CSV table of C-alpha atoms in Angstrom, one decimal:
chain,number,residue,atom,x,y,z
A,1,MET,CA,27.0,54.4,-35.0
A,2,SER,CA,30.5,56.1,-34.7
A,3,ASP,CA,32.7,57.2,-37.3
A,4,GLY,CA,34.9,54.3,-36.7
A,5,GLU,CA,32.4,51.7,-37.6
A,6,ALA,CA,32.5,50.0,-41.0
A,7,THR,CA,28.8,51.0,-42.3
A,8,PRO,CA,29.6,53.9,-44.7
A,9,ARG,CA,27.5,57.1,-44.0
A,10,LEU,CA,27.4,60.0,-46.6
A,11,LYS,CA,28.2,62.9,-44.4
A,12,GLY,CA,27.8,66.0,-46.5
A,13,LEU,CA,29.8,65.4,-49.8
A,14,THR,CA,32.3,62.9,-48.3
A,15,LEU,CA,31.9,60.8,-51.2
A,16,LEU,CA,32.5,63.3,-53.8
A,17,LEU,CA,35.4,65.0,-51.8
A,18,GLN,CA,37.1,62.1,-50.1
A,19,PRO,CA,36.3,58.9,-52.1
A,20,HIS,CA,39.6,57.2,-51.2
A,21,ALA,CA,38.8,57.3,-47.5
A,22,LEU,CA,35.0,56.2,-47.9
A,23,TRP,CA,36.0,53.2,-50.4
A,24,ALA,CA,37.7,51.4,-47.6
A,25,ARG,CA,34.8,51.9,-45.4
A,26,VAL,CA,32.4,50.7,-48.1
A,27,ALA,CA,34.4,47.5,-49.0
A,28,ASP,CA,34.1,46.4,-45.3
A,29,ALA,CA,30.3,47.3,-44.7
A,30,ASP,CA,28.1,44.8,-44.0
A,31,LEU,CA,25.2,45.8,-46.1
A,32,SER,CA,22.5,43.5,-47.2
A,33,VAL,CA,20.9,43.8,-50.9
A,34,ARG,CA,18.0,45.0,-49.0
A,35,ASP,CA,19.7,47.6,-47.3
A,36,LEU,CA,21.5,48.8,-50.4
A,37,MET,CA,18.4,49.1,-52.3
A,38,LEU,CA,16.3,51.0,-49.4
A,39,ARG,CA,19.0,53.2,-48.2
A,40,TYR,CA,20.7,54.0,-51.2
A,41,VAL,CA,19.5,52.9,-54.6
A,42,LEU,CA,16.0,54.0,-54.2
A,43,PRO,CA,16.5,57.5,-52.6
A,44,PHE,CA,19.3,58.8,-54.2
A,45,SER,CA,18.7,57.3,-57.8
A,46,ALA,CA,15.2,59.3,-57.5
A,47,LEU,CA,17.1,62.8,-57.3
A,48,GLY,CA,17.8,63.3,-60.8
A,49,PRO,CA,14.3,62.4,-61.8
A,50,ILE,CA,12.5,64.4,-59.2
A,51,ALA,CA,14.8,67.4,-60.0
A,52,ALA,CA,14.0,67.1,-63.8
A,53,ALA,CA,10.3,66.8,-63.3
A,54,ILE,CA,10.2,70.0,-61.0
A,55,GLY,CA,12.6,71.8,-63.4
A,56,ALA,CA,10.5,71.0,-66.6
A,57,ASP,CA,7.4,72.2,-64.5
A,58,ARG,CA,8.9,75.3,-63.2
A,59,LEU,CA,11.4,76.5,-65.7
A,60,GLY,CA,10.3,74.6,-68.8
A,61,ILE,CA,11.8,72.6,-71.3
A,62,GLU,CA,13.8,74.2,-74.4
A,63,VAL,CA,13.4,72.6,-77.6
A,64,HIS,CA,15.0,74.2,-80.6
A,65,GLY,CA,15.5,77.6,-78.8
A,66,ALA,CA,11.9,77.7,-77.7
A,67,PHE,CA,10.7,77.0,-74.0
A,68,PHE,CA,7.4,75.1,-73.2
A,69,HIS,CA,5.9,73.9,-70.0
A,70,PRO,CA,4.9,70.1,-70.3
A,71,PRO,CA,1.8,68.8,-68.6
A,72,LEU,CA,2.4,67.9,-64.9
A,73,ILE,CA,1.3,64.2,-65.6
A,74,LYS,CA,4.1,64.0,-68.5
A,75,GLY,CA,6.6,65.1,-66.1
A,76,VAL,CA,5.8,62.7,-63.5
A,77,LEU,CA,5.5,60.0,-65.8
A,78,ALA,CA,9.0,60.7,-67.3
A,79,ALA,CA,10.6,61.0,-63.9
A,80,LEU,CA,9.0,57.6,-62.9
A,81,GLY,CA,10.7,56.3,-66.2
A,82,MET,CA,14.1,57.9,-65.5
A,83,TRP,CA,13.9,56.4,-62.0
A,84,ALA,CA,13.0,52.8,-63.1
A,85,ALA,CA,16.0,53.2,-65.8
A,86,ASN,CA,18.3,54.2,-62.8
A,87,ILE,CA,17.3,51.2,-60.8
A,88,LEU,CA,17.7,48.9,-63.8
A,89,ILE,CA,20.9,50.3,-64.8
A,90,VAL,CA,22.5,49.6,-61.6
A,91,LEU,CA,21.2,46.2,-61.2
A,92,ALA,CA,22.5,45.5,-64.8
A,93,LEU,CA,26.0,46.9,-63.8
A,94,ALA,CA,25.9,44.8,-60.5
A,95,GLN,CA,25.3,41.6,-62.7
A,96,ALA,CA,28.2,42.6,-65.3
A,97,ILE,CA,30.5,43.4,-62.3
A,98,LYS,CA,29.6,40.2,-60.7
A,99,GLY,CA,30.0,38.2,-64.1
A,100,PHE,CA,33.8,39.8,-64.6
A,101,ALA,CA,34.7,39.2,-60.9
A,102,GLY,CA,36.3,35.8,-61.7
A,103,VAL,CA,38.4,37.2,-64.7
A,104,PHE,CA,40.0,39.6,-62.0
A,105,ASP,CA,40.0,37.0,-59.1
A,106,ALA,CA,37.6,39.4,-57.2
A,107,ASP,CA,34.8,38.5,-54.7
A,108,GLN,CA,32.1,37.0,-57.0
A,109,ARG,CA,29.1,37.5,-54.5
A,110,TYR,CA,26.4,39.6,-55.9
A,111,ARG,CA,25.9,41.6,-52.7
A,112,GLN,CA,29.6,42.7,-53.2
A,113,ALA,CA,28.9,43.5,-56.9
A,114,LEU,CA,25.8,45.4,-56.1
A,115,LYS,CA,27.6,47.4,-53.4
A,116,LEU,CA,30.3,48.6,-56.1
A,117,ALA,CA,27.8,49.2,-58.8
A,118,VAL,CA,25.7,51.3,-55.9
A,119,PHE,CA,28.6,53.4,-54.5
A,120,ALA,CA,30.2,53.9,-58.0
A,121,SER,CA,26.7,55.3,-59.1
A,122,LEU,CA,26.0,57.7,-56.2
A,123,PRO,CA,28.0,60.6,-57.4
A,124,GLY,CA,26.2,60.7,-60.6
A,125,TRP,CA,22.8,60.3,-58.9
A,126,ILE,CA,23.7,63.1,-56.4
A,127,VAL,CA,24.9,65.6,-59.4
A,128,GLY,CA,21.8,64.7,-61.1
A,129,VAL,CA,20.1,67.5,-58.9
A,130,VAL,CA,21.2,69.9,-61.6
A,131,LEU,CA,18.5,68.6,-63.7
A,132,ILE,CA,16.3,71.0,-62.1
A,133,ALA,CA,17.4,73.4,-64.4
A,134,ALA,CA,16.5,71.9,-67.8
A,135,GLY,CA,19.4,73.9,-69.5
A,136,LEU,CA,22.0,72.3,-67.4
A,137,TRP,CA,21.3,68.7,-68.7
A,138,PRO,CA,24.5,68.7,-70.8
A,139,VAL,CA,26.5,69.0,-67.5
A,140,VAL,CA,25.2,65.7,-66.3
A,141,ALA,CA,25.6,63.9,-69.6
A,142,VAL,CA,29.3,64.5,-69.6
């Protein structure tokens, strides 16, 4: 696919650095719900949880000024829970967007609502990589 085609591609940090240029391409993109889930939601929503699990295992977690290293299985289970939560949140956001679309005289198709929810969530998922250092979690929470 060439740069002129409507299907959005994340090249480097385009979404973060040039959001206006990318939003026009996103609006016109012909992405199915399956494409959105497999190409964007599942991999990108896993970045923060994976980084958090690695950070907890390698750097430890601070609790009241003391650091400890949780068992690996607990880190993996916590990451799976965070990942599931990320997926459920974007699906719920898509439903809310679809529900409010009529109020704003916007496209009421679920696919369009999911597309908006997914691409609005991408920057947060990408920044979630800073969770590799457990002490940086307040940066992501802001």
